[in-house]
Coordinates of C-alpha atoms and ligand atoms in Angstrom, one line a residue:
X1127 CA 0.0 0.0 0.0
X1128 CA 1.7 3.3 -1.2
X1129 CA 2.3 5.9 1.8
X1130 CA 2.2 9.9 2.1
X1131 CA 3.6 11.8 5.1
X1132 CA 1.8 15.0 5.5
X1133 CA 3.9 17.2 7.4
X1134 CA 3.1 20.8 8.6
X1135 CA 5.5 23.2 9.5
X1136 CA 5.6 25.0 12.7
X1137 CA 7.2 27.9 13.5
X1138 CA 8.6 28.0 9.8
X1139 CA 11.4 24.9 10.8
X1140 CA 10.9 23.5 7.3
X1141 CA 14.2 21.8 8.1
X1142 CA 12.2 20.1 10.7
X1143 CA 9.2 19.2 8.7
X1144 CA 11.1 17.8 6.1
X1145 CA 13.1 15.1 8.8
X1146 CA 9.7 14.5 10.4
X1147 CA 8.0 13.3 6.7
X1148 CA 10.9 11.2 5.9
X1149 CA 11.5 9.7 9.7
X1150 CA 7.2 8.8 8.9
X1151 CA 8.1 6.8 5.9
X1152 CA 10.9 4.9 7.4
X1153 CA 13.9 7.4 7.6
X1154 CA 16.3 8.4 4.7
X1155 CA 18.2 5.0 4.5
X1156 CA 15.4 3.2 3.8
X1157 CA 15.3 4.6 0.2
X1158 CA 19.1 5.9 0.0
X1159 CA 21.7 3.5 0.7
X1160 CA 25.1 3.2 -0.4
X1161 CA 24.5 5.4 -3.8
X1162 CA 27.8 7.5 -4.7
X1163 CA 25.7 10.1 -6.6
X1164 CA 22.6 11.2 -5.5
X1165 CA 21.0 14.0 -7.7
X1166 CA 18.0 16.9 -6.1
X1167 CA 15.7 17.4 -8.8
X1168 CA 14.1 20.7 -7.5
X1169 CA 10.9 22.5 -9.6
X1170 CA 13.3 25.5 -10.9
X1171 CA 11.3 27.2 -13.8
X1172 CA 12.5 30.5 -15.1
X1173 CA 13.1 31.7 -12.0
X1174 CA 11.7 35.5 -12.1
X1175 CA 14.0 38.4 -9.9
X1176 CA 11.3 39.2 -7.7
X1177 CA 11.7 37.3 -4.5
X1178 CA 7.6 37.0 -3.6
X1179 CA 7.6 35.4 -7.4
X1180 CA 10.5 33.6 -6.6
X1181 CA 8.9 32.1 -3.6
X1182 CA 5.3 31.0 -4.8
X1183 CA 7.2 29.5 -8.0
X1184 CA 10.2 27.5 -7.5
X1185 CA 10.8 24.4 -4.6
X1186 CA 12.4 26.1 -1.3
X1187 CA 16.2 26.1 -1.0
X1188 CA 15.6 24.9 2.5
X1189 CA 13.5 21.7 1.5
X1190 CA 17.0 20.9 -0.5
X1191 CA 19.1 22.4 2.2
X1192 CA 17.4 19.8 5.1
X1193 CA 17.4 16.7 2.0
X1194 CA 21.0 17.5 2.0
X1195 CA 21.6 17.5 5.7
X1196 CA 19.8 14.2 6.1
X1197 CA 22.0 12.6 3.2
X1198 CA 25.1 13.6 5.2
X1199 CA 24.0 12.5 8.8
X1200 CA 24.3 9.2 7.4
X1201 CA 27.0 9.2 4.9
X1202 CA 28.6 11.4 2.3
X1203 CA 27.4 10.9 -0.8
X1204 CA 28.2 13.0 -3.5
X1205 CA 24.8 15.4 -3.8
X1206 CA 24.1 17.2 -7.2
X1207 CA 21.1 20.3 -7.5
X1208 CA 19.9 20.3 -11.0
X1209 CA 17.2 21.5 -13.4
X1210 CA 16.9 21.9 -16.8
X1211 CA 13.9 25.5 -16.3
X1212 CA 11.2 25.8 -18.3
X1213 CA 12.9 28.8 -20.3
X1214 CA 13.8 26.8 -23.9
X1215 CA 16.9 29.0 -24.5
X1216 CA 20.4 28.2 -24.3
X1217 CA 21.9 29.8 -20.6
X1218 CA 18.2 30.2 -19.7
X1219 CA 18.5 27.3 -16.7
X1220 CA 22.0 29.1 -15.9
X1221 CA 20.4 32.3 -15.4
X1222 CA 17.3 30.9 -13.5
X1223 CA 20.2 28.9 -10.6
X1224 CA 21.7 32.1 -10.0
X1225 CA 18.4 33.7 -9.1
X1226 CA 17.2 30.6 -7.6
X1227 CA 19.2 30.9 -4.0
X1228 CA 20.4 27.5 -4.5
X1229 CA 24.0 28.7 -5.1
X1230 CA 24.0 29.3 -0.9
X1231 CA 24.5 25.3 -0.8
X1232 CA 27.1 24.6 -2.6
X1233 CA 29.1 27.7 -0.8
X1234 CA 27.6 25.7 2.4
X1235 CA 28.5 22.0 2.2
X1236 CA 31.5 20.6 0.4
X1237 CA 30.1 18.1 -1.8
X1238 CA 27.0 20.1 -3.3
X1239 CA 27.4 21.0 -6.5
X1240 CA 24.5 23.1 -8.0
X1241 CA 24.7 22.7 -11.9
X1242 CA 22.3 23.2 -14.7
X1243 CA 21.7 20.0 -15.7
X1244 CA 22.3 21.0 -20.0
X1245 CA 25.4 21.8 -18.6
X1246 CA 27.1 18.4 -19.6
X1247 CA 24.4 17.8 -22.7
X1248 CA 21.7 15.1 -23.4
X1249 CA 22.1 11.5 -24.3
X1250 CA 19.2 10.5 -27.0
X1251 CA 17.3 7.7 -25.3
X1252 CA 14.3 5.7 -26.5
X1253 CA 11.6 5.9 -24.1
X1254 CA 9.2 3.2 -25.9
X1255 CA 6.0 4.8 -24.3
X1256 CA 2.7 5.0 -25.6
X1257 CA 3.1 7.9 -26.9
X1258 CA 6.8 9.5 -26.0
X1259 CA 8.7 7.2 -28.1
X1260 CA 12.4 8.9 -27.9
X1261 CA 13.7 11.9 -26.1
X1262 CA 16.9 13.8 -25.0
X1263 CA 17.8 13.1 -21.2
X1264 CA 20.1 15.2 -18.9
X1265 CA 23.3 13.0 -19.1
X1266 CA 23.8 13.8 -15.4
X1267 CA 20.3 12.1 -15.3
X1268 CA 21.1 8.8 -17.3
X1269 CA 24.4 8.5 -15.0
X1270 CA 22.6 9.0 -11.7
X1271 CA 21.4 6.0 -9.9
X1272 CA 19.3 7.3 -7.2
X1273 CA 16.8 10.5 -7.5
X1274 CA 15.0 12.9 -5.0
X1275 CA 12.3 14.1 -6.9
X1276 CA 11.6 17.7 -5.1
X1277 CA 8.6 19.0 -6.6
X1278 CA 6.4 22.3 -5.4
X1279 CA 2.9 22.1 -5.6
X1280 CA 1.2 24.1 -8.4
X1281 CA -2.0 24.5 -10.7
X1282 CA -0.7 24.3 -14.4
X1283 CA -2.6 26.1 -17.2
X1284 CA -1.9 22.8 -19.5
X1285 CA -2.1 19.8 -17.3
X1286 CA -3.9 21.4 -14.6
X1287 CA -1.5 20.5 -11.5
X1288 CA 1.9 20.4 -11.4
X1289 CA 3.8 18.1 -8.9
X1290 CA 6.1 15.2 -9.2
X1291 CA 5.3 13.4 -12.0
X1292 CA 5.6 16.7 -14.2
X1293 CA 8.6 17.9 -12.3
X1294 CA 10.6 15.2 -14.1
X1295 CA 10.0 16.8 -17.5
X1296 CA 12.4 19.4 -16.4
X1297 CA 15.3 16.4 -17.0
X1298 CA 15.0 16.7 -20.8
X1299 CA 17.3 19.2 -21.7
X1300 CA 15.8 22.8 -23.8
X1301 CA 14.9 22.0 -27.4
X1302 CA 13.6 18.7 -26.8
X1303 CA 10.7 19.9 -24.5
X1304 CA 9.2 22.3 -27.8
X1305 CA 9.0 19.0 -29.4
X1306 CA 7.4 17.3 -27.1
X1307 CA 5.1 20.3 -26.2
X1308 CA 4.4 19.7 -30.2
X1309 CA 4.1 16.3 -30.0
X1310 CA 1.7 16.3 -27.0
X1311 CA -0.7 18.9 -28.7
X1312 CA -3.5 18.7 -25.7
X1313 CA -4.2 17.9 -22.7
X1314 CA -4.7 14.7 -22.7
X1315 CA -1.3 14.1 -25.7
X1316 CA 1.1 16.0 -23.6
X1317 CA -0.1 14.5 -20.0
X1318 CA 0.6 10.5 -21.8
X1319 CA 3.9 12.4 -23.0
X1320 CA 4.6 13.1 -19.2
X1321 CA 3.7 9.9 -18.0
X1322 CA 6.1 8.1 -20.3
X1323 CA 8.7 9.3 -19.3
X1324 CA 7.9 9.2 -15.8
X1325 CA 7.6 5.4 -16.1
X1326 CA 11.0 5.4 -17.6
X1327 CA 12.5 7.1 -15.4
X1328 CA 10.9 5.7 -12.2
X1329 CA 13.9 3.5 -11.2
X1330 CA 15.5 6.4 -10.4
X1331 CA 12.8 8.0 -8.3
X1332 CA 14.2 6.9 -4.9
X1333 CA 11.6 9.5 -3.0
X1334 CA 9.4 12.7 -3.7
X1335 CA 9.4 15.9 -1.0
X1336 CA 6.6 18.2 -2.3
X1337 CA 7.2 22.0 -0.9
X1338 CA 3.8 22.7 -0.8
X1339 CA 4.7 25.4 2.1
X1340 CA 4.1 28.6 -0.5
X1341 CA 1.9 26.9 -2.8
X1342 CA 0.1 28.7 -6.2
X1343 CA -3.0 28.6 -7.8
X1344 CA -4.7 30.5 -10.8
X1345 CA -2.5 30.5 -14.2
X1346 CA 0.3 28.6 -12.9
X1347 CA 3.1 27.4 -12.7
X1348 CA 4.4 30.6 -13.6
X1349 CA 4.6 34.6 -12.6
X1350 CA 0.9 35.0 -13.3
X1351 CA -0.1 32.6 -10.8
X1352 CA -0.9 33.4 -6.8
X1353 CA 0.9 32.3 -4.0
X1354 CA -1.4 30.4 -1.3
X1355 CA 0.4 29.3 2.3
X1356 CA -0.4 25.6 2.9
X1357 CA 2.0 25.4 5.1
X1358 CA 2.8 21.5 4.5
X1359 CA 5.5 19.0 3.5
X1360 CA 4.5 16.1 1.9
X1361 CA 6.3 12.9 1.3
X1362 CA 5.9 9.9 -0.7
X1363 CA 7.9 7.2 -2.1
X1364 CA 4.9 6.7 -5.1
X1365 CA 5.1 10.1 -6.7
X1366 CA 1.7 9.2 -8.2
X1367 CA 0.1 8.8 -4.9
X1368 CA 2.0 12.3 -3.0
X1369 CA 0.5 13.7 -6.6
X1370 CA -3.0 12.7 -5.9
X1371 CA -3.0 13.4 -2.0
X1372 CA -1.5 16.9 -3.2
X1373 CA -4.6 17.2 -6.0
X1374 CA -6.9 16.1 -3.2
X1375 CA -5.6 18.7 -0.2
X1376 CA -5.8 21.0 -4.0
X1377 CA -9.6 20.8 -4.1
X1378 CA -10.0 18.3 -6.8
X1379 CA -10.5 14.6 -7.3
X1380 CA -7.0 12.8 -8.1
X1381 CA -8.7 11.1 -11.4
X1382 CA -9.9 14.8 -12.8
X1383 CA -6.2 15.0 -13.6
X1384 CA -4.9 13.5 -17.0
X1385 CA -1.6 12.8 -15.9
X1386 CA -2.4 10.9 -12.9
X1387 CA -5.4 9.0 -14.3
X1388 CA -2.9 7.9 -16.7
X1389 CA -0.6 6.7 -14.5
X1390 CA -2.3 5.2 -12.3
X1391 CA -4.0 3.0 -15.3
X1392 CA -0.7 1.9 -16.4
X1393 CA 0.0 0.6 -12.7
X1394 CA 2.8 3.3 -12.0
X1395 CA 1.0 4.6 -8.6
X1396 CA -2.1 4.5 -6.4
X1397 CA -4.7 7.5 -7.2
X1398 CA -7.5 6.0 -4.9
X1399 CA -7.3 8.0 -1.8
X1400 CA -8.9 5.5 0.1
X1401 CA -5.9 2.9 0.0
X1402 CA -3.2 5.2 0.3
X1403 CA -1.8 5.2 3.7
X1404 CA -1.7 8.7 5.2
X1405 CA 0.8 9.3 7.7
X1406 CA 1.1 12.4 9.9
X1407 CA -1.6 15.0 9.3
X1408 CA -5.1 14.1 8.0
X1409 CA -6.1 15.3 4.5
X1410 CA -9.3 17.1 5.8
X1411 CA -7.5 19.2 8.1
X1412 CA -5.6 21.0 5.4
X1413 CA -8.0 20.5 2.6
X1414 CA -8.5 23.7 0.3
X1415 CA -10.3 25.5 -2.8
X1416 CA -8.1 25.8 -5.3
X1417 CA -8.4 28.0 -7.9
X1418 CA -7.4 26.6 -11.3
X1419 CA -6.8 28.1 -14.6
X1420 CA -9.6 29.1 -16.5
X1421 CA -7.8 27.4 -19.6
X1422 CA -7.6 23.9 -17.5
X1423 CA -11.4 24.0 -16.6
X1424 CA -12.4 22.0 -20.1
X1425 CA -10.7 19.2 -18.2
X1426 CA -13.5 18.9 -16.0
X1427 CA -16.3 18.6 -19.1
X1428 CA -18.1 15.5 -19.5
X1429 CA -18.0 15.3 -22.9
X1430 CA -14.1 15.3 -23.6
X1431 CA -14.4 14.9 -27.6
X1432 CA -16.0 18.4 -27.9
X1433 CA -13.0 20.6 -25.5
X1434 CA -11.2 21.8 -28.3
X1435 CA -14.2 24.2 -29.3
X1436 CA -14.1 25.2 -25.5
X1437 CA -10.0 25.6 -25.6
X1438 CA -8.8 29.1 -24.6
X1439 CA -5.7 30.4 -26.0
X1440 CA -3.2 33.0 -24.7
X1441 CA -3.7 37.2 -25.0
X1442 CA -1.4 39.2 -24.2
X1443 CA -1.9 42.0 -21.4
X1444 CA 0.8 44.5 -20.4
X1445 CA 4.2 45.1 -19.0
X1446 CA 6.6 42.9 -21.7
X1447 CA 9.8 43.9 -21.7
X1448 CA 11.4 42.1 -24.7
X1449 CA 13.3 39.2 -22.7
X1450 CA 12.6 36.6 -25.7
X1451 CA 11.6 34.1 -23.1
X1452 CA 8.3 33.2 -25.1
X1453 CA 9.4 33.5 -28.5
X1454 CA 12.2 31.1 -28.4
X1455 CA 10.0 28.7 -25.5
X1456 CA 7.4 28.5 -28.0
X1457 CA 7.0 25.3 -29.9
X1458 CA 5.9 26.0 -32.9
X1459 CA 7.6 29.5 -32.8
X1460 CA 4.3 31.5 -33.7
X1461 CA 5.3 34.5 -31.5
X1462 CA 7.3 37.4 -32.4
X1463 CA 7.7 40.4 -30.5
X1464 CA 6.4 43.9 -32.3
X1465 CA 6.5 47.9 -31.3
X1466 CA 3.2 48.7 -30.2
X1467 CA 1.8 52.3 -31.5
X1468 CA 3.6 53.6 -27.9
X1469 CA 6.8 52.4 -28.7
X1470 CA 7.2 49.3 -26.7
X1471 CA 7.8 46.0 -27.0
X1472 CA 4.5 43.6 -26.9
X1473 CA 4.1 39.7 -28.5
X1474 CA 2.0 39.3 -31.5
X1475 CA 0.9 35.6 -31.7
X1476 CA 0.2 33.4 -35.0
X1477 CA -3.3 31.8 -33.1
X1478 CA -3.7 30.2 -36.3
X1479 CA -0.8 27.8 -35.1
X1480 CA -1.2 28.3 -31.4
X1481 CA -1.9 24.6 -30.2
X1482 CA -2.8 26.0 -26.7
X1483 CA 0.1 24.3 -24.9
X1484 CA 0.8 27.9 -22.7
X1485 CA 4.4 27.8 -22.8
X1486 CA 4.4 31.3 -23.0
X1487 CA 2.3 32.1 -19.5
X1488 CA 4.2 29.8 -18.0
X1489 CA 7.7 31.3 -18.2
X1490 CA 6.8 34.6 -18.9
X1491 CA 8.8 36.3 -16.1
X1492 CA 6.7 39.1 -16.6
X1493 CA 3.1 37.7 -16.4
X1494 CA 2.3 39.4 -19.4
X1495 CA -0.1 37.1 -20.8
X1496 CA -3.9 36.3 -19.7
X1497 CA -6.4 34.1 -21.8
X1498 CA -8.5 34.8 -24.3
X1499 CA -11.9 32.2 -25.4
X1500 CA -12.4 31.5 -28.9
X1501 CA -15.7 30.1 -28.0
X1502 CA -17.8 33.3 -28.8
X1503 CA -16.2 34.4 -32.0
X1504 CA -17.1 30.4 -33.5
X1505 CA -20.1 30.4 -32.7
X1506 CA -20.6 34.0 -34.1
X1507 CA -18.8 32.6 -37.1
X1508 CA -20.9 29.5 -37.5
X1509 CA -24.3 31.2 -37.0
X1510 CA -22.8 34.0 -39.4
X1511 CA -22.5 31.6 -42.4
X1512 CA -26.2 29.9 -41.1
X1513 CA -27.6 32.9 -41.9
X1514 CA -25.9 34.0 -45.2
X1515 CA -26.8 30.3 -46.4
X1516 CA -30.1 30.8 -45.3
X1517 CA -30.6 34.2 -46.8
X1518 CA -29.1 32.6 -50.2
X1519 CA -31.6 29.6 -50.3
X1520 CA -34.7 32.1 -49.6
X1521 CA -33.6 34.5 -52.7
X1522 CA -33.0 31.5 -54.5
X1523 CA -36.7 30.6 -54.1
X1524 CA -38.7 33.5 -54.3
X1525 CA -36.3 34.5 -56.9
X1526 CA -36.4 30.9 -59.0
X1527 CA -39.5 29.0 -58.2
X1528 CA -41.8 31.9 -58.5
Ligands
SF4_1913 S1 1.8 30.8 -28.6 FE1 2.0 30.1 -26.5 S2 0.3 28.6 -26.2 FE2 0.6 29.0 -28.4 S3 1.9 27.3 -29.1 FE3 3.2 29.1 -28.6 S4 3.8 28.8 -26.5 FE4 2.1 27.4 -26.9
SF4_1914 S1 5.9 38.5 -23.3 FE1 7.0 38.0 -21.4 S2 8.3 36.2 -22.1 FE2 7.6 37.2 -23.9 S3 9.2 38.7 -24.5 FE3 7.7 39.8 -23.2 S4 8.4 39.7 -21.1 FE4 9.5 38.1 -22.3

């Protein structure tokens, strides 16, 4: 039966929390043992420069900082911090550690290194899955033998949460994520993408820690998404199950969530809340009301087949200031950046081959972008070209059959 330590923190000792989830599950030896390496995979993104941003989007240095203190309690392994961000630009993931805070631990401790992990390049790997047949891999990923999946917890404007099973897509290195994005298309497409290569890289997965102290709703997981204080560690060695207990303390049931339903159908992890162990605090106690994007909410239809006409697509509101972040994360590269009529800089997007995956919102340092429904201006359209037809057939009978 899978396990989740719910942890909350008191008197902000995260440190504390963090030991307390772990020692629920067992203790850190009971999932790392004699490994020599032992990578941190932290939820980095782009990283904004504003610290309240900085908080509410990327995992806590001081969730890694007490993962590291535990590792070296019991021996010395050699402990690695990496992401590949969500920015798709080459020095982007670079840019986002130094903002990050995370540099502090490898001043701190002796065998921390803190390294993006493009740094040493991809190795191309086939992945076999149902729908992610091949992709490119951190190489410090491949060679690592034992993971610590560090996830925050998130709403996501595609996949609707994002937790551990999405935090491993940030171990494909830049270029190959727009093709996946691609590849995915929706929902649905990118979420079996993400579950591929979660099941290919599950070996690996030797425990989650979710920071779900600052968590964030609304157009996650980026800038435009707000911070909400859950106050809670959670723990798990099935990252599908911490997922779903995370989904469920979210506000919505586990199965509502592509990803997870996927998962669980393919026997990677438990989604059933009722035979998942819960250790520590009890779901109710902390249960919330998320709010989740309003692009995400076709998730929740009945009648799936019909979402696209519902899909909403990305608008662009105020305040860019020209970083390129968008226009080179953007799969199918339909953004370029224009001068508005007062001289500044502002995105101009291609919808025509906008496949609605919201790269752009989410690592827009900026939160420049908002959504905008089609929905409307179809059915407008399609009732527009009713009536001409209509009009046509009339004049063609009073005209013709007179
Ligand atoms: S414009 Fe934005 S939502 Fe559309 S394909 Fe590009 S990144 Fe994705
Ligand atoms: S819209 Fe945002 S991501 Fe795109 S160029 Fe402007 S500031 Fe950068």
């Amino acid at each position: 039966m899978s396990k989740v330590a719910i942890v909350k923190i008191e008197n902000k000792q995260i440190e504390l929390a963090v030991r307390k989830a772990i020692d629920l599950l067992g203790g850190i030896t009971k999932f790392i043992s004699n490994e020599e390496r032992v990578l941190l995979k932290p939820n980095l993104l782009s990283a904004p420069e504003n610290k309240e941003a900085l908080e509410k989007i990327r995992t806590d240095p001081r969730v890694l900082e007490a993962l590291i203190k535990l590792l070296m309690e019991k021996r010395s392994p050699k402990i690695m911090v990496g992401d590949c961000s969500g920015v798709g630009e080459k020095g982007g993931t670079k840019e986002a550690i130094r903002k990050s805070g995370y540099l502090v631990l490898e001043e701190k401790y002796q065998n921390v290194e803190v390294r993006s992990l493009e740094a040493r390049g991809p190795v191309h790997v086939d992945i076999n899955g149902k729908k992610l047949k091949s992709a490119t891999v951190a190489k410090d990923v491949m060679e690592t033998k034992a993971i610590i999946n560090v996830p925050k917890m998130k709403t996501h404007s595609l996949t609707i949460f994002t937790g551990a099973v999405k935090n491993l897509f940030g171990t494909i290195t830049g270029g190959d994520k727009t093709r996946i994005h691609s590849l995915g298309g929706t929902l649905n497409g990118f979420s079996q993408c993400l579950v591929d290569l979660y099941s290919f890289e599950k070996e690996k997965i030797k425990l989650n820690v979710m920071d779900a102290n600052v968590a964030l709703e609304g157009s996650g997981p980026g800038a435009a998404g707000k911070a909400v204080k859950m106050g809670l560690i959670l723990a798990s060695e099935d990252a599908v199950a911490l997922d779903a207990v995370a989904v469920t303390l979210m506000g919505i049931a586990p199965e509502k969530v592509p990803t997870l339903r996927f998962a669980h159908e393919q026997g990677l992890g438990e989604i059933d809340i009722e035979k998942i162990t819960i250790l520590g605090e009890q779901i109710i106690d902390h249960k919330r009301k998320f709010k989740f994007p309003k692009s995400a909410r076709i998730a929740f239809l009945p009648f799936q087949r019909f979402s696209k006409i519902l899909q909403r697509y990305p608008k662009y509101k105020s305040g860019c200031i020209n970083c390129q972040s968008c226009v080179k994360g953007c799969p199918e590269q339909v953004i370029t950046i224009i001068t508005n009529k007062k001289g500044e800089p502002q995105p101009r997007i291609n919808l025509k081959g906008c496949i609605a995956c919201y790269t752009c919102i989410e690592i827009c340092p900026e939160a420049c972008y908002g959504y905008e429904s089609r929905t409307l201006r179809r059915v407008i359209l399609v009732f527009s070209a009713l009536l001409v037809v209509v009009a046509a057939l009339i004049t063609f009978l009073v005209l013709f059959l007179r």
